[in-house]
Tab-separated table of C-alpha atoms in Angstrom:
chain	number	residue	atom	x	y	z
A	1	ARG	CA	94.725	108.738	169.096
A	2	ASP	CA	91.328	108.615	170.567
A	3	GLY	CA	88.720	111.207	169.841
A	4	LEU	CA	90.303	112.461	166.538
A	5	THR	CA	87.835	114.512	164.423
A	6	TRP	CA	87.789	116.404	161.110
A	7	SER	CA	87.292	120.074	161.054
A	8	ASP	CA	83.554	119.643	160.613
A	9	GLY	CA	83.431	117.507	163.750
A	10	HIS	CA	83.061	114.208	161.993
A	11	PRO	CA	85.175	111.409	163.607
A	12	LEU	CA	88.502	110.595	161.873
A	13	THR	CA	88.952	106.818	161.919
A	14	VAL	CA	90.800	103.945	160.460
A	15	ASP	CA	88.083	103.914	157.672
A	16	ASP	CA	89.547	107.256	156.400
A	17	VAL	CA	92.993	105.790	156.136
A	18	LEU	CA	91.847	102.660	154.335
A	19	PHE	CA	89.645	104.686	151.918
A	20	THR	CA	92.619	107.026	151.203
A	21	TRP	CA	94.982	104.249	150.274
A	22	HIS	CA	92.425	102.004	148.444
A	23	GLY	CA	90.004	104.433	146.952
A	24	ILE	CA	92.466	107.293	145.989
A	25	ILE	CA	96.112	106.470	145.980
A	26	LYS	CA	95.806	102.835	144.552
A	27	ALA	CA	93.212	104.081	142.044
A	28	GLY	CA	95.632	106.756	140.838
A	29	LEU	CA	93.267	109.669	141.469
A	30	GLY	CA	94.664	113.134	141.554
A	31	ASN	CA	98.439	112.743	141.236
A	32	PRO	CA	99.339	109.160	140.132
A	33	SER	CA	102.977	109.850	141.169
A	34	THR	CA	101.919	109.223	144.738
A	35	ARG	CA	101.059	105.659	143.731
A	36	ASP	CA	104.262	105.226	141.710
A	37	THR	CA	106.484	106.031	144.704
A	38	VAL	CA	104.942	103.295	146.863
A	39	LEU	CA	104.964	100.441	144.266
A	40	VAL	CA	107.302	97.696	145.189
A	41	ASP	CA	108.115	95.442	142.279
A	42	GLY	CA	105.181	96.863	140.544
A	43	LYS	CA	102.832	95.811	143.457
A	44	PHE	CA	100.848	98.055	145.766
A	45	PRO	CA	101.261	97.517	149.391
A	46	GLU	CA	98.554	95.618	151.410
A	47	VAL	CA	96.637	97.959	153.586
A	48	SER	CA	94.394	96.431	156.288
A	49	GLN	CA	92.678	97.340	159.549
A	50	VAL	CA	94.146	95.922	162.845
A	51	ASP	CA	91.670	97.490	165.222
A	52	THR	CA	89.765	100.788	165.620
A	53	ARG	CA	92.987	102.811	165.905
A	54	ARG	CA	95.610	100.943	163.932
A	55	VAL	CA	96.300	100.131	160.341
A	56	ARG	CA	98.840	97.512	158.967
A	57	PHE	CA	100.875	98.264	155.791
A	58	LYS	CA	102.559	95.180	154.174
A	59	THR	CA	105.021	95.455	151.258
A	60	PRO	CA	105.977	92.511	149.094
A	61	ARG	CA	109.543	92.813	150.477
A	62	PRO	CA	111.510	95.207	152.575
A	63	PHE	CA	111.103	98.765	151.173
A	64	ALA	CA	113.207	101.355	153.036
A	65	PRO	CA	111.479	104.552	151.689
A	66	PHE	CA	107.982	103.464	152.744
A	67	LEU	CA	107.765	105.071	156.142
A	68	ARG	CA	108.509	108.382	154.595
A	69	MET	CA	105.878	107.859	151.929
A	70	LEU	CA	103.234	107.522	154.702
A	71	ALA	CA	103.354	111.325	154.966
A	72	THR	CA	100.663	111.449	152.314
A	73	SER	CA	97.706	113.237	153.827
A	74	ILE	CA	94.568	111.278	154.839
A	75	ALA	CA	91.375	112.134	153.011
A	76	PRO	CA	87.795	112.419	154.574
A	77	LYS	CA	85.855	109.405	153.437
A	78	HIS	CA	82.566	111.046	154.397
A	79	VAL	CA	83.330	113.768	151.834
A	80	PHE	CA	84.974	112.069	149.003
A	81	LYS	CA	83.354	108.681	148.703
A	82	ALA	CA	80.115	110.023	147.179
A	83	ILE	CA	81.960	112.435	144.951
A	84	ILE	CA	84.251	109.761	143.516
A	85	GLU	CA	81.420	107.234	143.037
A	86	LYS	CA	79.443	109.908	141.131
A	87	GLY	CA	82.085	111.598	139.089
A	88	GLY	CA	85.356	109.699	139.261
A	89	ASP	CA	88.776	111.227	138.922
A	90	ARG	CA	87.471	114.538	137.384
A	91	ALA	CA	85.094	115.167	140.223
A	92	PHE	CA	87.756	114.184	142.789
A	93	SER	CA	90.189	116.714	141.293
A	94	ALA	CA	87.629	119.510	141.108
A	95	ALA	CA	86.324	119.026	144.604
A	96	TYR	CA	89.160	120.825	146.263
A	97	GLY	CA	89.998	122.807	143.167
A	98	VAL	CA	90.430	126.462	142.665
A	99	GLN	CA	86.782	127.204	141.643
A	100	ALA	CA	85.459	125.209	144.627
A	101	ALA	CA	87.752	127.143	146.913
A	102	ILE	CA	86.382	130.528	145.593
A	103	ASP	CA	82.713	129.436	145.596
A	104	HIS	CA	82.448	127.114	148.719
A	105	PRO	CA	85.428	127.493	150.884
A	106	GLU	CA	83.412	126.157	153.872
A	107	SER	CA	83.128	122.794	152.090
A	108	PHE	CA	86.788	122.072	152.588
A	109	VAL	CA	87.239	119.586	155.401
A	110	SER	CA	90.696	119.246	157.040
A	111	SER	CA	92.329	117.297	159.828
A	112	GLY	CA	95.158	119.891	160.137
A	113	MET	CA	95.469	123.027	162.209
A	114	TRP	CA	93.742	125.108	159.590
A	115	ARG	CA	90.412	125.465	157.805
A	116	LEU	CA	90.077	127.319	154.473
A	117	ASP	CA	88.466	130.715	155.118
A	118	ARG	CA	88.827	132.495	151.828
A	119	TYR	CA	90.506	132.115	148.457
A	120	VAL	CA	91.026	135.220	146.331
A	121	ALA	CA	92.251	134.121	142.907
A	122	GLY	CA	95.731	135.465	142.031
A	123	GLU	CA	96.011	137.392	145.327
A	124	ARG	CA	95.954	135.179	148.501
A	125	VAL	CA	94.476	132.220	150.334
A	126	ILE	CA	93.451	132.808	153.950
A	127	PHE	CA	93.200	130.048	156.616
A	128	LYS	CA	91.498	130.199	159.933
A	129	ARG	CA	92.258	128.064	162.871
A	130	ASN	CA	90.518	124.596	163.188
A	131	PRO	CA	88.875	124.398	166.521
A	132	HIS	CA	88.978	120.569	166.375
A	133	PHE	CA	92.722	120.369	165.895
A	134	PHE	CA	93.963	117.708	168.350
A	135	MET	CA	97.145	119.340	169.641
A	136	LEU	CA	97.216	121.037	173.081
A	137	ASP	CA	100.041	123.003	174.705
A	138	THR	CA	101.395	122.142	178.375
A	139	GLN	CA	98.716	124.423	179.780
A	140	GLY	CA	95.920	122.500	178.033
A	141	GLN	CA	95.189	125.292	175.495
A	142	ARG	CA	94.194	124.010	172.160
A	143	LEU	CA	96.620	124.950	169.324
A	144	PRO	CA	97.326	126.684	166.974
A	145	TYR	CA	97.802	129.971	168.800
A	146	LEU	CA	97.333	132.077	165.664
A	147	ASP	CA	93.702	132.787	164.563
A	148	PHE	CA	94.594	133.293	160.865
A	149	TYR	CA	97.301	132.373	158.502
A	150	ALA	CA	97.528	133.819	154.981
A	151	VAL	CA	99.625	132.847	151.991
A	152	ARG	CA	100.054	135.689	149.370
A	153	PHE	CA	100.532	135.093	145.656
A	154	VAL	CA	102.931	137.434	143.842
A	155	LYS	CA	103.539	137.682	140.138
A	156	ASP	CA	107.265	138.005	140.230
A	157	LEU	CA	110.173	137.856	142.660
A	158	ASN	CA	110.726	141.633	142.645
A	159	ASN	CA	107.092	142.179	143.809
A	160	ALA	CA	107.605	139.618	146.677
A	161	VAL	CA	110.629	141.443	148.021
A	162	LEU	CA	108.866	144.813	147.781
A	163	GLN	CA	105.901	143.451	149.731
A	164	PHE	CA	108.159	142.201	152.386
A	165	GLU	CA	109.960	145.571	152.646
A	166	LEU	CA	106.592	147.301	152.831
A	167	GLY	CA	105.679	144.990	155.820
A	168	THR	CA	102.769	143.231	154.237
A	169	LEU	CA	104.514	139.885	154.567
A	170	ASP	CA	105.832	138.348	157.782
A	171	SER	CA	108.172	135.985	156.117
A	172	LEU	CA	109.847	135.418	152.785
A	173	SER	CA	111.897	132.749	151.035
A	174	VAL	CA	114.386	135.208	149.699
A	175	PRO	CA	115.341	134.957	146.070
A	176	ALA	CA	119.065	134.357	145.805
A	177	ARG	CA	119.808	137.622	144.126
A	178	PHE	CA	118.239	139.639	146.902
A	179	VAL	CA	120.031	138.180	149.830
A	180	ASN	CA	122.855	140.687	149.852
A	181	TYR	CA	120.200	143.505	149.310
A	182	LEU	CA	118.283	142.481	152.428
A	183	MET	CA	121.415	142.005	154.434
A	184	ASN	CA	122.304	145.592	153.981
A	185	THR	CA	118.826	147.018	154.608
A	186	THR	CA	118.914	149.496	157.405
A	187	HIS	CA	116.444	149.492	160.434
A	188	GLN	CA	115.903	145.701	159.988
A	189	ASP	CA	112.894	144.291	161.864
A	190	PHE	CA	113.481	140.857	160.632
A	191	THR	CA	116.125	138.135	160.827
A	192	LEU	CA	117.754	136.455	157.821
A	193	ASN	CA	118.286	132.684	158.279
A	194	ASP	CA	120.696	130.897	156.040
A	195	LEU	CA	119.739	127.232	156.014
A	196	GLY	CA	122.194	125.975	153.542
A	197	PRO	CA	121.844	124.843	149.902
A	198	THR	CA	118.196	123.837	148.999
A	199	SER	CA	117.375	120.310	147.995
A	200	GLY	CA	115.734	121.652	144.810
A	201	THR	CA	117.537	121.385	141.485
A	202	THR	CA	117.710	123.437	138.372
A	203	PHE	CA	118.575	121.554	135.251
A	204	VAL	CA	118.297	121.031	131.472
A	205	ALA	CA	116.659	117.952	130.097
A	206	LEU	CA	117.061	116.900	126.436
A	207	ASN	CA	114.217	114.828	124.866
A	208	LEU	CA	115.603	111.353	124.211
A	209	SER	CA	112.257	109.908	123.178
A	210	THR	CA	111.799	107.964	120.006
A	211	ARG	CA	108.080	107.467	120.452
A	212	LYS	CA	105.565	108.330	117.608
A	213	ASN	CA	102.164	110.089	117.913
A	214	GLU	CA	98.926	108.448	116.665
A	215	ASP	CA	99.535	109.562	113.147
A	216	GLY	CA	102.895	107.578	113.187
A	217	LYS	CA	105.107	110.777	113.220
A	218	ALA	CA	108.032	110.979	115.558
A	219	ILE	CA	107.309	113.308	118.429
A	220	VAL	CA	110.944	114.554	118.355
A	221	ASP	CA	112.596	115.532	114.965
A	222	PRO	CA	114.710	112.380	114.149
A	223	ILE	CA	117.672	114.560	113.212
A	224	ARG	CA	117.714	116.239	116.629
A	225	SER	CA	116.805	112.972	118.314
A	226	ALA	CA	119.911	111.415	116.900
A	227	TRP	CA	122.006	114.161	118.481
A	228	PHE	CA	120.356	114.095	121.858
A	229	ARG	CA	120.723	110.331	122.198
A	230	GLN	CA	124.415	110.460	121.755
A	231	THR	CA	126.227	110.441	125.166
A	232	PRO	CA	129.260	112.470	123.951
A	233	PHE	CA	126.860	115.296	122.653
A	234	ARG	CA	125.249	115.539	126.140
A	235	GLN	CA	128.626	115.420	127.819
A	236	ALA	CA	129.878	118.179	125.562
A	237	LEU	CA	126.974	120.403	126.500
A	238	ASP	CA	127.662	119.699	130.293
A	239	TYR	CA	131.400	120.631	130.009
A	240	ALA	CA	130.583	123.881	128.164
A	241	VAL	CA	128.359	125.278	130.948
A	242	ASP	CA	129.977	127.896	133.199
A	243	ARG	CA	128.244	127.126	136.444
A	244	THR	CA	130.554	129.329	138.476
A	245	ALA	CA	129.409	132.335	136.364
A	246	MET	CA	125.772	131.365	136.823
A	247	VAL	CA	126.173	131.304	140.551
A	248	GLU	CA	127.863	134.615	140.629
A	249	ASN	CA	125.760	136.483	138.109
A	250	ILE	CA	122.323	134.951	138.551
A	251	LEU	CA	122.322	133.993	142.223
A	252	LEU	CA	124.827	136.740	143.137
A	253	GLY	CA	126.833	134.105	145.075
A	254	ALA	CA	123.887	132.837	147.067
A	255	GLY	CA	124.049	129.335	145.784
A	256	VAL	CA	126.218	126.385	144.720
A	257	ALA	CA	127.143	124.823	141.321
A	258	LEU	CA	125.332	121.647	140.749
A	259	PHE	CA	126.317	118.480	138.892
A	260	LEU	CA	123.987	115.814	140.370
A	261	PRO	CA	120.347	115.219	141.115
A	262	GLU	CA	121.166	115.196	144.911
A	263	THR	CA	122.348	118.579	146.057
A	264	PRO	CA	124.778	119.083	148.948
A	265	ALA	CA	121.751	119.256	151.245
A	266	SER	CA	121.152	115.552	150.879
A	267	ILE	CA	122.680	113.032	153.142
A	268	PHE	CA	122.983	110.770	150.091
A	269	ALA	CA	124.894	113.245	147.921
A	270	HIS	CA	128.027	111.726	146.350
A	271	PRO	CA	131.029	113.129	148.120
A	272	VAL	CA	133.316	113.200	145.066
A	273	LEU	CA	131.095	113.877	142.077
A	274	SER	CA	129.232	116.598	143.893
A	275	LYS	CA	132.459	118.770	143.299
A	276	GLY	CA	131.957	118.384	139.524
A	277	HIS	CA	134.370	120.075	137.079
A	278	PRO	CA	135.110	123.535	135.776
A	279	GLN	CA	133.986	124.741	132.303
A	280	ASN	CA	136.257	122.952	129.852
A	281	LEU	CA	135.372	124.015	126.140
A	282	GLN	CA	138.393	122.061	124.834
A	283	LYS	CA	137.127	118.808	126.204
A	284	ALA	CA	133.609	119.726	124.961
A	285	ARG	CA	134.885	120.151	121.414
A	286	ALA	CA	136.867	116.866	121.566
A	287	LEU	CA	133.685	115.040	122.664
A	288	LEU	CA	131.738	116.481	119.798
A	289	LYS	CA	134.494	115.480	117.393
A	290	SER	CA	134.424	111.899	118.716
A	291	ALA	CA	130.700	111.759	117.918
A	292	GLY	CA	131.208	112.819	114.256
A	293	PHE	CA	130.392	116.494	114.581
A	294	ARG	CA	132.445	119.192	112.922
A	295	TRP	CA	132.432	122.945	112.304
A	296	ASN	CA	131.724	124.869	109.089
A	297	ARG	CA	133.612	127.891	107.934
A	298	GLN	CA	131.298	130.137	109.823
A	299	GLY	CA	132.156	128.309	113.071
A	300	ALA	CA	128.672	126.640	113.281
A	301	LEU	CA	128.483	123.061	114.549
A	302	ILE	CA	127.186	120.652	111.990
A	303	ASP	CA	126.633	116.804	112.249
A	304	ALA	CA	128.014	114.119	110.023
A	305	LYS	CA	125.405	114.746	107.374
A	306	GLY	CA	125.908	118.526	107.335
A	307	HIS	CA	122.853	119.483	109.396
A	308	PRO	CA	123.453	122.627	111.524
A	309	VAL	CA	123.016	121.818	115.226
A	310	THR	CA	120.235	124.054	116.613
A	311	PHE	CA	117.313	123.313	118.934
A	312	THR	CA	114.747	125.103	120.982
A	313	LEU	CA	115.067	125.401	124.783
A	314	ILE	CA	111.748	126.110	126.611
A	315	THR	CA	111.180	127.257	130.137
A	316	ASN	CA	108.497	128.891	132.133
A	317	ALA	CA	108.149	132.612	131.580
A	318	GLY	CA	108.154	134.841	134.645
A	319	ASN	CA	110.847	132.849	136.488
A	320	ASP	CA	113.740	135.315	136.350
A	321	GLU	CA	116.356	132.839	137.532
A	322	ARG	CA	115.426	130.213	134.850
A	323	GLU	CA	115.104	132.833	132.121
A	324	SER	CA	118.619	134.169	133.011
A	325	ALA	CA	119.980	130.629	133.096
A	326	GLY	CA	118.548	130.132	129.678
A	327	VAL	CA	120.306	133.230	128.253
A	328	ALA	CA	123.614	131.955	129.910
A	329	LEU	CA	123.252	128.546	128.285
A	330	GLN	CA	122.603	130.211	124.926
A	331	HIS	CA	125.959	132.074	125.349
A	332	ASP	CA	127.936	129.027	126.636
A	333	TRP	CA	126.691	126.701	123.953
A	334	ALA	CA	127.272	129.292	121.235
A	335	LYS	CA	130.901	128.843	122.014
A	336	LEU	CA	130.518	125.346	120.533
A	337	GLY	CA	128.825	126.707	117.491
A	338	ILE	CA	125.273	125.654	118.670
A	339	ALA	CA	122.450	128.012	117.981
A	340	VAL	CA	119.871	127.600	120.914
A	341	LYS	CA	116.533	129.277	120.556
A	342	LEU	CA	115.342	130.222	124.042
A	343	GLN	CA	111.559	130.152	124.326
A	344	PRO	CA	110.084	131.229	127.753
A	345	ILE	CA	106.287	130.145	127.738
A	346	ASP	CA	103.438	130.106	130.138
A	347	PHE	CA	103.858	127.426	132.759
A	348	ASN	CA	100.492	125.731	132.050
A	349	VAL	CA	101.518	125.519	128.395
A	350	LEU	CA	104.896	124.186	129.369
A	351	VAL	CA	103.279	121.492	131.407
A	352	SER	CA	100.987	120.574	128.530
A	353	ARG	CA	104.032	120.356	126.171
A	354	MET	CA	105.909	118.095	128.602
A	355	GLY	CA	102.864	115.809	128.908
A	356	ASN	CA	102.567	115.226	125.141
A	357	GLY	CA	106.308	115.094	124.372
A	358	GLN	CA	106.178	118.111	122.016
A	359	TRP	CA	109.540	119.650	123.094
A	360	GLU	CA	113.243	119.440	122.333
A	361	ALA	CA	114.905	120.765	125.478
A	362	VAL	CA	113.475	122.104	128.668
A	363	LEU	CA	115.012	124.114	131.519
A	364	LEU	CA	113.183	123.357	134.733
A	365	GLY	CA	113.468	122.840	138.488
A	366	LEU	CA	112.251	119.990	140.787
A	367	THR	CA	112.077	119.906	144.551
A	368	GLY	CA	113.935	117.157	146.364
A	369	SER	CA	114.404	115.678	149.824
A	370	PRO	CA	117.546	115.950	151.942
A	371	LEU	CA	116.574	112.625	153.573
A	372	GLU	CA	115.029	110.322	150.895
A	373	PRO	CA	116.164	109.975	147.179
A	374	HIS	CA	113.317	107.641	146.443
A	375	GLY	CA	111.110	110.639	145.801
A	376	GLY	CA	112.870	110.916	142.493
A	377	ALA	CA	111.965	107.366	141.445
A	378	ASN	CA	109.106	108.733	139.297
A	379	VAL	CA	111.630	110.911	137.466
A	380	PHE	CA	114.533	108.458	136.971
A	381	MET	CA	112.829	105.106	136.859
A	382	SER	CA	112.279	104.228	133.175
A	383	ARG	CA	108.516	103.720	133.710
A	384	GLY	CA	108.069	106.583	135.968
A	385	ALA	CA	105.303	109.190	135.326
A	386	LEU	CA	107.816	112.088	135.328
A	387	HIS	CA	110.561	110.298	133.388
A	388	LEU	CA	111.138	113.567	131.536
A	389	TYR	CA	114.069	112.775	129.198
A	390	ASN	CA	112.646	109.518	127.742
A	391	GLN	CA	109.073	109.519	128.742
A	392	GLN	CA	106.969	106.296	127.901
A	393	ASP	CA	103.417	105.648	127.163
A	394	PRO	CA	102.149	103.762	130.239
A	395	LYS	CA	99.706	101.816	128.017
A	396	LYS	CA	102.280	100.434	125.680
A	397	PRO	CA	105.630	98.521	125.923
A	398	PRO	CA	108.764	100.647	126.449
A	399	VAL	CA	110.306	102.198	123.289
A	400	GLY	CA	113.881	103.409	122.831
A	401	LEU	CA	115.211	102.838	126.322
A	402	LEU	CA	119.011	103.207	126.638
A	403	PRO	CA	121.084	100.621	128.479
A	404	TRP	CA	122.090	102.928	131.283
A	405	GLU	CA	118.384	103.600	132.089
A	406	ALA	CA	118.132	99.935	133.170
A	407	ASP	CA	121.081	100.546	135.266
A	408	ILE	CA	119.400	103.495	137.118
A	409	ASP	CA	116.343	101.257	137.596
A	410	LYS	CA	118.547	98.627	139.302
A	411	ALA	CA	120.214	101.272	141.557
A	412	PHE	CA	116.974	102.632	142.724
A	413	MET	CA	115.599	99.186	143.434
A	414	ALA	CA	118.736	98.263	145.425
A	415	GLY	CA	118.547	101.530	147.431
A	416	ALA	CA	114.959	100.868	148.264
A	417	ALA	CA	115.416	97.208	149.161
A	418	SER	CA	117.786	97.565	152.068
A	419	LEU	CA	117.218	99.153	155.569
A	420	ASP	CA	120.951	99.511	156.085
A	421	PHE	CA	122.069	103.062	155.556
A	422	LYS	CA	125.517	102.162	154.090
A	423	THR	CA	123.994	99.794	151.553
A	424	ARG	CA	121.458	102.392	150.528
A	425	GLN	CA	124.023	105.159	150.296
A	426	ALA	CA	126.197	102.941	147.974
A	427	ALA	CA	123.173	102.280	145.737
A	428	TYR	CA	122.299	105.971	145.447
A	429	TRP	CA	125.900	106.859	144.717
A	430	ARG	CA	125.866	104.394	141.852
A	431	PHE	CA	122.687	106.202	140.551
A	432	GLN	CA	124.417	109.566	140.744
A	433	ASP	CA	127.526	108.097	138.985
A	434	ILE	CA	125.300	106.901	136.043
A	435	VAL	CA	123.658	110.318	135.806
A	436	TYR	CA	126.994	112.012	135.945
A	437	ARG	CA	128.394	109.971	133.200
A	438	ASN	CA	125.393	109.934	130.899
A	439	GLN	CA	123.889	113.367	131.337
A	440	PRO	CA	120.308	112.753	130.731
A	441	MET	CA	119.659	115.893	132.801
A	442	ILE	CA	122.315	118.643	132.950
A	443	TYR	CA	122.295	120.121	136.441
A	444	LEU	CA	123.143	123.743	136.897
A	445	PHE	CA	122.878	125.151	140.305
A	446	ALA	CA	120.933	125.125	143.622
A	447	PRO	CA	120.249	128.275	145.469
A	448	ARG	CA	120.854	128.737	149.228
A	449	GLN	CA	117.748	128.505	151.299
A	450	VAL	CA	117.571	131.949	152.997
A	451	VAL	CA	114.324	132.803	154.834
A	452	ALA	CA	113.566	136.368	156.156
A	453	ILE	CA	111.254	136.338	159.338
A	454	ARG	CA	109.817	139.279	161.182
A	455	LYS	CA	111.043	139.539	164.704
A	456	ARG	CA	107.527	139.967	166.031
A	457	LEU	CA	107.005	136.251	165.493
A	458	GLU	CA	107.898	134.231	168.465
A	459	ASN	CA	108.753	130.575	168.772
A	460	VAL	CA	109.978	130.205	165.227
A	461	ASP	CA	112.574	127.496	164.826
A	462	PRO	CA	113.949	127.484	161.217
A	463	THR	CA	115.851	124.416	160.223
A	464	PRO	CA	117.066	123.045	156.933
A	465	LEU	CA	114.242	120.428	157.060
A	466	GLY	CA	111.587	123.014	157.392
A	467	VAL	CA	110.832	126.554	158.676
A	468	TRP	CA	107.253	126.236	159.718
A	469	HIS	CA	107.371	122.665	161.178
A	470	ASN	CA	106.002	124.029	164.501
A	471	LEU	CA	103.626	126.557	163.124
A	472	GLU	CA	100.966	125.554	165.574
A	473	SER	CA	103.198	126.909	168.324
A	474	VAL	CA	104.131	130.235	166.773
A	475	TRP	CA	102.625	133.320	168.157
A	476	ILE	CA	102.881	137.145	167.636
A	477	ARG	CA	104.416	139.609	170.176
A	478	GLN	CA	102.106	142.605	170.314
């Protein structure tokens, strides 16, 4: 478009796009996963200027997911160039960080409909309309209609529901276990919108890594590593999980059992494997026996060398759904004689543990996309930055990769290489089949996406792909 500007009035040009892709994404600044998802055969796309309004992106070969990857935000070159030249990655990450938001909100330059007005740590972030936003309505009025937009932080899900009931929130992504409660609330001044299963997943990952730290010590106890790396062991854990009970007791029915990395919300979900299987303790025990495990007189599971099977499962404290799921897993796996130690920890500590590999099993969740599986490449590709279950050191050759990990790599590359939907679908079905058979991540459930919205908000158009996709057009009935 002609005449685009940043929120400070500075022109937004092709230079900003080139700088974003060359100076930030390609350099791996901020989140390197953004770079990982656009690499094709390990090569970064060529990005060049066509004229004052157009940019050309050229990949080494056809790469179907690329168009969706272009949703990455453009950064203002006139703000970040000097910051990066002076302080590198650390300065870049701090420039729009929490402390900067608290101290200097006016320094945040945006091309969207909002400017940062105020950040109150632990409470809320408040945005004000960007007077330079490019969109106009049919009458020529500059959008957005709203003057302010605030996001409130709450410490737990119960508090979020309470604040919505008190009227201090205009919308709420309703926790699954509160759906029935809000449905039966009298004198409702809001609507409940059921948008179907989310594309986010809840799962358990076992640490399959055989890497060693700088002192030459294995980051995962070799005894436990030997259990985790046996496919029958992981399959047994999968068959012992009572997902139906989890959906009923944890989500109070507002969710679906999950067996794959693609939820039923995805257009690439495997039509057969998505249905999964019921809990089957008999099959789980048979799988363990086939791998050399047995039970002592007390009913505890022991391996072929007599070691009792026990491990620690970490998850982030304060997330009621995950903590409840952890308790349910303890109960289910105890039926196999496995003693699981559940350890909820602070989220920042959990992230640190995941980064250095100092963990045995983790209960986590990841967001997904209903339209594009390639966003999961950084999780499932063997050299991906978030390859949780067998994470590699990017500076060293791969260690301890299992044969089926290479098969996943091939499926992802095939899915990205074709522009034909059927061909891509077949590739991602192969990927899901490999995950289903090898269980590197044991999937549990996906909640339903239910959003409560105040009736005073007009022009709201919730869809499974987004509730606030047209936020610039939303207005409030007085």
